Tab-separated table of C-alpha atoms in Angstrom:
chain	number	residue	atom	x	y	z
J	1	MET	CA	215.809	42.161	-3.332
J	2	THR	CA	212.198	43.109	-3.337
J	3	ASP	CA	209.992	40.650	-5.472
J	4	THR	CA	207.333	42.473	-7.557
J	5	THR	CA	206.044	39.350	-8.989
J	6	PHE	CA	202.573	39.744	-7.530
J	7	ALA	CA	202.326	43.332	-7.476
J	8	PRO	CA	199.636	43.847	-9.560
J	9	ALA	CA	197.495	41.420	-7.756
J	10	ARG	CA	197.643	43.919	-4.653
J	11	GLN	CA	196.500	46.875	-6.864
J	12	PRO	CA	193.001	48.085	-6.329
J	13	ILE	CA	190.669	46.047	-8.382
J	14	VAL	CA	189.472	48.943	-10.360
J	15	LYS	CA	192.956	49.674	-11.406
J	16	ARG	CA	193.416	45.871	-12.532
J	17	TYR	CA	190.321	46.018	-14.053
J	18	PRO	CA	189.772	49.727	-15.538
J	19	VAL	CA	186.491	47.968	-17.253
J	20	VAL	CA	184.962	48.181	-13.648
J	21	LEU	CA	185.508	51.975	-13.859
J	22	VAL	CA	183.795	52.303	-17.426
J	23	PHE	CA	180.691	50.094	-16.180
J	24	LEU	CA	179.986	52.067	-12.678
J	25	GLY	CA	180.558	55.176	-14.386
J	26	CYS	CA	177.934	54.184	-17.240
J	27	LEU	CA	175.562	53.188	-14.795
J	28	ALA	CA	175.867	56.242	-12.556
J	29	LEU	CA	175.229	58.117	-15.687
J	30	PHE	CA	172.047	56.101	-16.747
J	31	THR	CA	170.918	56.469	-13.306
J	32	LEU	CA	171.163	60.187	-13.054
J	33	GLY	CA	169.613	60.575	-16.372
J	34	VAL	CA	166.585	58.521	-15.760
J	35	THR	CA	166.166	60.427	-12.541
J	36	ILE	CA	166.242	63.638	-14.125
J	37	LEU	CA	164.028	62.679	-16.834
J	38	SER	CA	161.627	60.926	-14.482
J	39	GLU	CA	158.027	61.803	-13.614
J	40	GLY	CA	158.970	61.446	-9.785
J	41	PHE	CA	162.062	63.711	-9.450
J	42	GLY	CA	162.786	65.029	-12.607
J	43	ILE	CA	160.896	67.168	-15.631
J	44	GLY	CA	158.527	63.859	-16.426
J	45	VAL	CA	159.676	62.716	-20.028
J	46	ILE	CA	159.835	59.307	-18.694
J	47	SER	CA	156.784	57.575	-17.493
J	48	THR	CA	156.557	55.914	-14.111
J	49	SER	CA	155.447	52.562	-15.628
J	50	PHE	CA	158.894	52.660	-17.938
J	51	VAL	CA	160.892	53.548	-14.735
J	52	LYS	CA	159.387	50.403	-13.284
J	53	THR	CA	160.419	48.860	-16.568
J	54	LEU	CA	163.827	49.903	-16.274
J	55	GLY	CA	164.224	49.319	-12.862
J	56	LYS	CA	163.191	45.446	-13.292
J	57	THR	CA	165.935	45.244	-16.266
J	58	LEU	CA	168.291	46.094	-13.325
J	59	CYS	CA	167.267	43.462	-11.689
J	60	LEU	CA	167.505	41.142	-14.519
J	61	CYS	CA	171.016	42.340	-15.391
J	62	LEU	CA	172.155	41.558	-11.704
J	63	VAL	CA	170.799	37.762	-11.784
J	64	ALA	CA	172.302	37.423	-15.552
J	65	LEU	CA	175.620	38.316	-13.800
J	66	ALA	CA	175.181	35.615	-11.121
J	67	MET	CA	174.364	33.651	-14.163
J	68	ASP	CA	177.281	34.066	-16.018
J	69	LEU	CA	179.433	33.679	-12.652
J	70	VAL	CA	178.388	29.771	-12.117
J	71	TRP	CA	178.272	28.933	-15.900
J	72	GLY	CA	180.450	31.282	-17.961
J	73	TYR	CA	183.300	31.176	-15.503
J	74	CYS	CA	182.778	28.079	-13.513
J	75	GLY	CA	181.157	25.696	-16.227
J	76	ILE	CA	178.166	24.870	-14.070
J	77	LEU	CA	174.890	25.072	-16.865
J	78	SER	CA	172.198	25.773	-13.855
J	79	LEU	CA	168.719	25.553	-15.202
J	80	GLY	CA	167.679	26.436	-11.667
J	81	HIS	CA	168.491	29.726	-10.726
J	82	MET	CA	165.460	31.827	-11.276
J	83	ALA	CA	163.969	29.760	-8.550
J	84	PHE	CA	166.207	31.334	-6.245
J	85	PHE	CA	164.965	34.696	-7.910
J	86	GLY	CA	161.399	33.617	-6.871
J	87	LEU	CA	162.121	32.750	-3.569
J	88	GLY	CA	163.815	36.112	-3.059
J	89	GLY	CA	160.519	37.826	-4.575
J	90	TYR	CA	158.345	35.819	-2.139
J	91	ALA	CA	160.245	36.325	0.970
J	92	ILE	CA	159.981	39.999	0.828
J	93	GLY	CA	156.294	39.831	-0.784
J	94	MET	CA	155.294	37.817	2.557
J	95	TRP	CA	156.258	40.921	4.447
J	96	LEU	CA	155.001	43.427	1.901
J	97	MET	CA	151.392	41.587	1.913
J	98	TYR	CA	151.257	41.156	5.935
J	99	ALA	CA	152.020	44.639	6.643
J	100	ARG	CA	149.873	46.243	4.116
J	101	THR	CA	146.775	44.154	5.018
J	102	GLU	CA	147.568	44.532	8.762
J	103	ILE	CA	147.136	48.239	8.085
J	104	ILE	CA	143.937	47.591	6.259
J	105	VAL	CA	142.450	45.361	8.974
J	106	VAL	CA	143.239	47.982	11.678
J	107	GLN	CA	141.517	50.357	10.208
J	108	SER	CA	138.474	48.491	9.511
J	109	LEU	CA	138.652	47.656	13.247
J	110	SER	CA	138.989	50.711	14.715
J	111	ALA	CA	135.302	51.794	14.126
J	112	ALA	CA	134.503	48.682	16.626
J	113	PRO	CA	132.805	49.086	19.864
J	114	LEU	CA	135.763	47.752	21.488
J	115	PRO	CA	139.265	48.047	20.544
J	116	PRO	CA	140.240	44.736	18.674
J	117	THR	CA	142.491	42.175	20.419
J	118	ALA	CA	145.662	40.890	18.994
J	119	GLN	CA	144.331	37.953	17.993
J	120	GLU	CA	141.458	39.295	16.395
J	121	ILE	CA	143.641	41.294	14.558
J	122	SER	CA	145.779	38.323	13.553
J	123	ASP	CA	142.431	36.549	12.377
J	124	GLY	CA	141.616	39.115	9.704
J	125	ILE	CA	144.749	39.705	8.276
J	126	ALA	CA	145.034	35.711	7.478
J	127	THR	CA	141.322	35.498	6.457
J	128	GLN	CA	142.143	38.542	3.902
J	129	ILE	CA	145.357	37.006	2.771
J	130	PHE	CA	144.198	33.290	2.559
J	131	GLY	CA	140.383	33.883	1.974
J	132	VAL	CA	141.115	33.523	-1.803
J	133	VAL	CA	142.261	30.001	-1.139
J	134	GLY	CA	139.559	28.906	0.938
J	135	ALA	CA	142.056	29.303	4.393
J	136	SER	CA	141.757	31.384	7.128
J	137	GLU	CA	144.949	30.545	9.432
J	138	PHE	CA	148.269	31.288	9.143
J	139	PRO	CA	150.411	28.528	7.483
J	140	PRO	CA	153.239	27.670	9.659
J	141	ILE	CA	156.090	29.672	6.831
J	142	TRP	CA	154.159	32.633	7.810
J	143	ALA	CA	155.407	32.731	11.430
J	144	VAL	CA	157.844	35.621	11.045
J	145	ALA	CA	155.923	37.530	8.373
J	146	HIS	CA	155.253	40.671	10.285
J	147	SER	CA	159.070	41.054	10.768
J	148	LEU	CA	160.719	42.681	8.062
J	149	PRO	CA	164.647	42.161	9.400
J	150	LEU	CA	163.761	38.506	9.652
J	151	GLN	CA	161.835	38.313	6.162
J	152	LEU	CA	164.958	40.325	4.573
J	153	ALA	CA	167.480	37.555	6.283
J	154	ALA	CA	164.851	34.964	4.979
J	155	VAL	CA	165.797	36.482	1.309
J	156	VAL	CA	169.315	35.611	1.746
J	157	LEU	CA	169.219	32.390	4.274
J	158	VAL	CA	166.238	30.194	2.405
J	159	PRO	CA	167.899	30.262	-1.026
J	160	GLY	CA	171.374	30.296	-0.115
J	161	LEU	CA	170.585	26.859	2.194
J	162	LEU	CA	168.769	25.614	-0.765
J	163	ALA	CA	171.449	25.993	-3.095
J	164	LEU	CA	173.898	24.877	-0.254
J	165	VAL	CA	171.926	21.488	0.416
J	166	PHE	CA	171.268	20.880	-3.126
J	167	GLY	CA	174.845	21.655	-4.445
J	168	TRP	CA	176.211	19.775	-1.712
J	169	LEU	CA	174.385	16.563	-2.801
J	170	ALA	CA	174.979	17.195	-6.717
J	171	PHE	CA	178.861	18.048	-6.573
J	172	ARG	CA	179.787	15.095	-4.092
J	173	SER	CA	178.160	12.858	-6.088
J	174	ARG	CA	180.342	14.292	-8.988
J	175	VAL	CA	177.306	14.940	-11.203
J	176	THR	CA	178.624	16.962	-14.085
J	177	GLY	CA	177.682	18.621	-17.603
J	178	VAL	CA	174.252	17.944	-18.840
J	179	TYR	CA	173.117	15.817	-16.083
J	180	LEU	CA	173.458	18.866	-13.474
J	181	SER	CA	171.420	20.858	-16.159
J	182	ILE	CA	168.781	18.465	-15.728
J	183	LEU	CA	169.244	17.883	-12.303
J	184	THR	CA	168.698	22.017	-11.466
J	185	GLN	CA	165.878	22.249	-13.916
J	186	ALA	CA	163.914	19.058	-12.039
J	187	MET	CA	164.759	21.032	-8.660
J	188	THR	CA	162.949	24.079	-10.356
J	189	LEU	CA	159.982	22.160	-11.683
J	190	ALA	CA	159.550	20.352	-8.475
J	191	LEU	CA	159.298	23.839	-6.462
J	192	ALA	CA	157.403	25.405	-9.001
J	193	LEU	CA	154.763	22.412	-8.974
J	194	TYR	CA	154.771	22.823	-5.167
J	195	LEU	CA	154.096	26.694	-5.070
J	196	PHE	CA	151.227	25.714	-7.590
J	197	GLN	CA	148.991	24.045	-4.829
J	198	ASN	CA	146.768	26.012	-2.661
J	199	ASP	CA	148.370	24.522	0.627
J	200	SER	CA	151.635	25.480	-0.131
J	201	GLY	CA	151.294	28.434	2.219
J	202	LEU	CA	151.886	31.326	-0.624
J	203	ARG	CA	148.379	31.231	-2.204
J	204	GLY	CA	148.757	28.744	-4.860
J	205	ASN	CA	148.434	30.078	-8.492
J	206	ASN	CA	147.100	33.569	-6.958
J	207	GLY	CA	150.451	33.971	-5.854
J	208	LEU	CA	151.345	37.525	-3.936
J	209	SER	CA	149.860	40.602	-5.270
J	210	GLY	CA	149.943	44.396	-4.176
J	211	LEU	CA	153.813	44.417	-3.552
J	212	GLN	CA	154.030	47.949	-5.037
J	213	ASN	CA	152.357	49.257	-2.209
J	214	LEU	CA	154.788	49.816	0.087
J	215	PRO	CA	153.109	49.608	4.174
J	216	GLY	CA	153.002	53.098	5.825
J	217	LEU	CA	153.568	55.017	2.246
J	218	GLY	CA	150.401	55.164	1.184
J	219	HIS	CA	150.752	58.982	0.769
J	220	VAL	CA	153.945	58.675	-1.390
J	221	PRO	CA	153.003	58.418	-5.148
J	222	GLN	CA	154.344	55.546	-7.205
J	223	SER	CA	156.109	58.020	-9.584
J	224	THR	CA	158.295	58.655	-6.221
J	225	VAL	CA	158.589	54.895	-5.365
J	226	SER	CA	159.599	53.710	-8.564
J	227	ILE	CA	162.743	55.775	-8.358
J	228	TRP	CA	163.441	54.905	-4.988
J	229	PHE	CA	163.378	50.810	-6.318
J	230	PHE	CA	165.476	52.058	-9.424
J	231	TRP	CA	168.000	53.313	-7.220
J	232	ALA	CA	168.333	50.335	-4.946
J	233	SER	CA	168.376	48.183	-8.056
J	234	ALA	CA	171.018	50.306	-9.779
J	235	LEU	CA	173.065	50.180	-6.444
J	236	ALA	CA	172.725	46.363	-6.268
J	237	LEU	CA	174.229	45.930	-9.754
J	238	GLY	CA	176.746	48.235	-9.300
J	239	ILE	CA	178.160	46.068	-5.784
J	240	GLY	CA	176.892	42.933	-7.611
J	241	PHE	CA	179.385	43.801	-10.503
J	242	LEU	CA	181.929	44.569	-8.193
J	243	LEU	CA	181.769	41.267	-6.057
J	244	CYS	CA	181.605	39.041	-9.216
J	245	THR	CA	184.761	40.981	-10.516
J	246	TRP	CA	186.505	40.138	-7.516
J	247	VAL	CA	185.287	36.909	-7.414
J	248	VAL	CA	186.763	36.058	-10.811
J	249	SER	CA	189.904	37.989	-10.146
J	250	GLY	CA	193.176	36.320	-8.383
J	251	LYS	CA	194.154	32.897	-7.820
J	252	PHE	CA	190.211	32.009	-7.040
J	253	GLY	CA	189.224	33.419	-10.519
J	254	SER	CA	191.911	31.010	-12.244
J	255	VAL	CA	190.657	28.097	-10.414
J	256	ILE	CA	187.288	28.495	-11.453
J	257	ARG	CA	188.147	29.060	-14.816
J	258	ALA	CA	190.272	26.000	-14.710
J	259	ILE	CA	187.573	23.920	-13.271
J	260	ARG	CA	185.230	24.826	-16.448
J	261	ASP	CA	188.184	23.951	-18.781
J	262	ASP	CA	189.384	20.805	-17.208
J	263	GLU	CA	187.752	19.883	-14.012
J	264	SER	CA	189.641	16.692	-13.678
J	265	ARG	CA	193.141	18.308	-14.033
J	266	VAL	CA	192.164	20.793	-11.441
J	267	ARG	CA	191.173	17.833	-9.280
J	268	PHE	CA	194.366	15.833	-9.849
J	269	LEU	CA	196.260	18.770	-8.667
J	270	GLY	CA	194.941	18.831	-5.634
J	271	TYR	CA	192.117	21.528	-5.671
J	272	PRO	CA	188.866	21.184	-3.874
J	273	VAL	CA	186.843	21.098	-6.963
J	274	GLU	CA	183.653	20.669	-5.044
J	275	ALA	CA	184.034	23.271	-2.407
J	276	TYR	CA	184.841	25.849	-5.289
J	277	LYS	CA	181.657	24.786	-7.145
J	278	LEU	CA	179.790	24.690	-4.105
J	279	PHE	CA	180.925	28.475	-3.182
J	280	VAL	CA	180.055	29.628	-6.679
J	281	PHE	CA	176.418	28.026	-6.690
J	282	THR	CA	175.703	29.014	-3.251
J	283	LEU	CA	176.633	32.585	-3.904
J	284	THR	CA	175.418	33.141	-7.153
J	285	ALA	CA	172.116	31.690	-5.525
J	286	VAL	CA	172.339	34.537	-3.077
J	287	ILE	CA	172.888	37.305	-5.807
J	288	ALA	CA	169.862	35.850	-7.482
J	289	ALA	CA	167.471	36.509	-4.643
J	290	ILE	CA	168.414	39.734	-3.863
J	291	ALA	CA	167.869	40.615	-7.407
J	292	GLY	CA	164.606	38.958	-7.137
J	293	ALA	CA	163.773	40.720	-4.022
J	294	LEU	CA	164.356	43.854	-5.968
J	295	TYR	CA	162.248	43.111	-8.611
J	296	TYR	CA	158.626	41.816	-7.598
J	297	PRO	CA	158.205	44.904	-5.816
J	298	GLN	CA	158.094	46.976	-8.643
J	299	ALA	CA	156.603	44.155	-10.843
J	300	GLY	CA	153.716	44.206	-7.989
J	301	ILE	CA	153.041	40.277	-8.038
J	302	ILE	CA	154.607	37.090	-8.013
J	303	ASN	CA	153.059	33.647	-8.877
J	304	PRO	CA	154.482	30.237	-9.335
J	305	ALA	CA	154.636	30.496	-13.041
J	306	GLU	CA	157.773	32.871	-12.290
J	307	ILE	CA	159.632	30.254	-11.387
J	308	ALA	CA	158.679	27.700	-14.122
J	309	PRO	CA	161.704	25.715	-15.555
J	310	ILE	CA	161.117	28.097	-18.608
J	311	ALA	CA	162.665	31.284	-16.971
J	312	SER	CA	165.782	29.627	-16.460
J	313	ILE	CA	165.989	28.625	-19.670
J	314	TYR	CA	165.447	32.654	-20.763
J	315	LEU	CA	168.143	33.536	-18.359
J	316	ALA	CA	170.698	31.418	-19.769
J	317	VAL	CA	169.913	32.804	-23.498
J	318	TRP	CA	170.361	36.147	-22.028
J	319	VAL	CA	173.872	35.495	-21.223
J	320	ALA	CA	174.536	33.580	-23.804
J	321	ILE	CA	173.638	36.569	-26.174
J	322	GLY	CA	175.563	38.956	-24.202
J	323	GLY	CA	178.660	36.686	-24.304
J	324	ARG	CA	179.260	34.191	-21.617
J	325	GLY	CA	182.815	34.555	-19.568
J	326	ARG	CA	182.367	38.414	-19.522
J	327	LEU	CA	180.551	39.942	-17.019
J	328	TYR	CA	179.938	43.117	-19.085
J	329	GLY	CA	178.206	40.892	-21.479
J	330	ALA	CA	175.824	39.188	-19.277
J	331	VAL	CA	174.511	42.629	-18.133
J	332	MET	CA	174.419	43.542	-21.967
J	333	GLY	CA	172.625	40.729	-23.017
J	334	ALA	CA	170.061	40.872	-20.025
J	335	ALA	CA	169.279	44.513	-20.972
J	336	PHE	CA	168.995	43.999	-24.472
J	337	VAL	CA	166.872	41.135	-24.494
J	338	SER	CA	164.488	42.648	-21.644
J	339	LEU	CA	164.212	46.023	-23.218
J	340	LEU	CA	163.233	44.517	-26.728
J	341	SER	CA	160.690	41.806	-25.181
J	342	THR	CA	159.020	45.105	-23.408
J	343	TYR	CA	158.877	46.523	-26.789
J	344	PHE	CA	157.718	43.530	-28.959
J	345	THR	CA	155.412	41.715	-26.535
J	346	GLY	CA	153.678	45.275	-25.483
J	347	GLY	CA	152.009	46.270	-28.535
J	348	GLN	CA	154.535	48.577	-29.316
J	349	ALA	CA	155.963	46.278	-32.488
J	350	PRO	CA	153.676	47.091	-35.488
J	351	ASP	CA	152.199	44.389	-36.961
J	352	ILE	CA	153.757	42.923	-40.222
J	353	ASN	CA	151.149	42.214	-43.099
J	354	LEU	CA	152.446	39.693	-45.593
J	355	GLY	CA	148.969	39.790	-47.322
J	356	PHE	CA	148.726	36.012	-46.854
J	357	TYR	CA	149.960	36.078	-43.181
J	358	THR	CA	150.124	39.115	-40.593
J	359	ILE	CA	153.084	38.560	-38.048
J	360	GLN	CA	152.008	39.704	-34.700
J	361	TRP	CA	154.721	40.356	-32.916
J	362	VAL	CA	153.139	39.505	-29.331
J	363	ASN	CA	152.629	35.962	-30.559
J	364	TRP	CA	156.227	35.897	-32.669
J	365	TRP	CA	158.600	37.244	-29.876
J	366	THR	CA	159.453	33.581	-28.421
J	367	VAL	CA	160.707	32.521	-31.800
J	368	LEU	CA	162.527	35.517	-32.642
J	369	LEU	CA	164.441	34.837	-29.346
J	370	GLY	CA	165.104	31.251	-29.930
J	371	LEU	CA	166.587	32.056	-33.551
J	372	SER	CA	168.712	34.959	-32.216
J	373	PHE	CA	170.026	32.448	-29.560
J	374	VAL	CA	170.524	30.091	-32.439
J	375	VAL	CA	172.445	32.550	-34.548
J	376	VAL	CA	174.645	33.662	-31.830
J	377	THR	CA	176.002	30.363	-30.951
J	378	LEU	CA	176.768	29.400	-34.404
J	379	PHE	CA	178.128	32.612	-35.788
J	380	ALA	CA	178.923	34.868	-32.726
J	381	PRO	CA	179.884	32.751	-29.980
J	382	LYS	CA	181.500	35.741	-28.233
J	383	GLY	CA	177.732	37.409	-28.116
J	384	LEU	CA	177.077	41.002	-27.679
J	385	GLY	CA	180.354	41.475	-25.592
J	386	GLY	CA	182.484	40.382	-28.617
J	387	LEU	CA	181.875	43.652	-30.228
J	388	PHE	CA	184.414	45.221	-28.066
J	389	ASP	CA	186.952	42.975	-29.305
J	390	LEU	CA	186.371	44.141	-32.898
J	391	ILE	CA	186.784	47.655	-31.585
J	392	ALA	CA	190.038	46.889	-29.675
J	393	ALA	CA	191.194	45.004	-32.857
J	394	ARG	CA	190.529	47.825	-34.924
J	395	THR	CA	191.878	50.750	-32.734
J	396	SER	CA	194.600	49.154	-30.595
J	397	PRO	CA	198.249	47.843	-31.888
J	398	ASN	CA	199.547	44.609	-31.114
J	399	ARG	CA	199.570	43.938	-27.327
J	400	HIS	CA	201.229	40.580	-27.565
J	401	GLY	CA	199.330	38.575	-25.084
J	402	ALA	CA	197.571	41.153	-23.052
J	403	ASP	CA	194.450	40.475	-21.581
J	404	LEU	CA	191.211	41.183	-23.363
J	405	GLY	CA	188.296	41.834	-20.917
J	406	PRO	CA	187.542	40.949	-17.497
J	407	ASP	CA	188.003	37.353	-17.976
J	408	VAL	CA	192.000	37.389	-17.549
J	409	GLY	CA	193.649	34.852	-18.947
J	410	ALA	CA	190.806	32.942	-20.915
J	411	LEU	CA	190.964	35.482	-24.075
J	412	ARG	CA	194.543	36.897	-25.225
J	413	GLU	CA	195.581	37.778	-28.364
J	414	LYS	CA	198.158	35.410	-30.072
J	415	GLU	CA	201.799	36.319	-30.009
J	416	ALA	CA	202.688	37.420	-33.308
J	417	GLU	CA	204.639	34.934	-35.084
J	418	LYS	CA	208.409	36.084	-35.845
């Protein structure tokens, strides 16, 4: 007799989680729509600057997925994941700035009576990049900045190794709860303060700029480049959603949710809790770094302020507003807050004159965001993702314990009392 108890677990992930197919379909339609309406490949209804905004929003959705995986599913409230996001941006930014400056230096030295030597070119690049901080030599961390493959590897390895070492030290000491959150925030603050120094090797407060200019593609208009990065961001978000859904499915997903709900009991049952937490923490750090590597070439500049602890707090707010513990909720929260922030802080929202005081949204946006977080926490803990539960409750019959959303087992309908 064939045992079919675990047959559903062997089905493709799209069949087990129809929300994946819905999400990828919506993402594909959105990408196609923006492409058709863009200036680079379409009819020009959407400006290049707004295409970049949408591309950056997709990157923020990707890092929100990472945050939801580590916090919403594994129960680790990390207040340092935007540090990994920034490190990914710095890693790719170093190559972009080096390669672009090399082209400029070579062109300027081409008019010299004698061909420039490799050392002269290197010195010229270093002076151009670090002259703003009073230096003229490459720091050791720029040793492989000339190599795109090595810098792409650094996008993954540097944040991944940092998360691995930090997580191993924290989890083996069994630091949990608010203490772990404070520890991750302290790590982020220390990194940001170090990068603010001019001798950090990354130009201090000046950061890395001009990242929107792709080396060797100066003839390609920004309207086209913006669509390329938009496509890359959409592809990364789709792959990230699939990866995170796969991680939270099956036995592994059940274990990390159990760790979130009752870590001591899971440890008592013999599971290596620290190993599970370390894997999730490191994986999400790498996802955040990849998101940062796609974000900052669209932003054009990165500086240490992007790694400040407040950025990681904002990330937690996005996930909470979207609804933690459901991947599509994290995406919804990040997209909603990012686009709303662009509207309020970009001067598009009209000021409100109360007679005795004028509300300028540029100054009051952060207050509105904080109040939204409080309201969601108190009155709508399921966030924006909870709207799907309301729709399901109105349109679906009683399914007697069927799964709701991608978080299998976390939210189930109550059995009807008979």
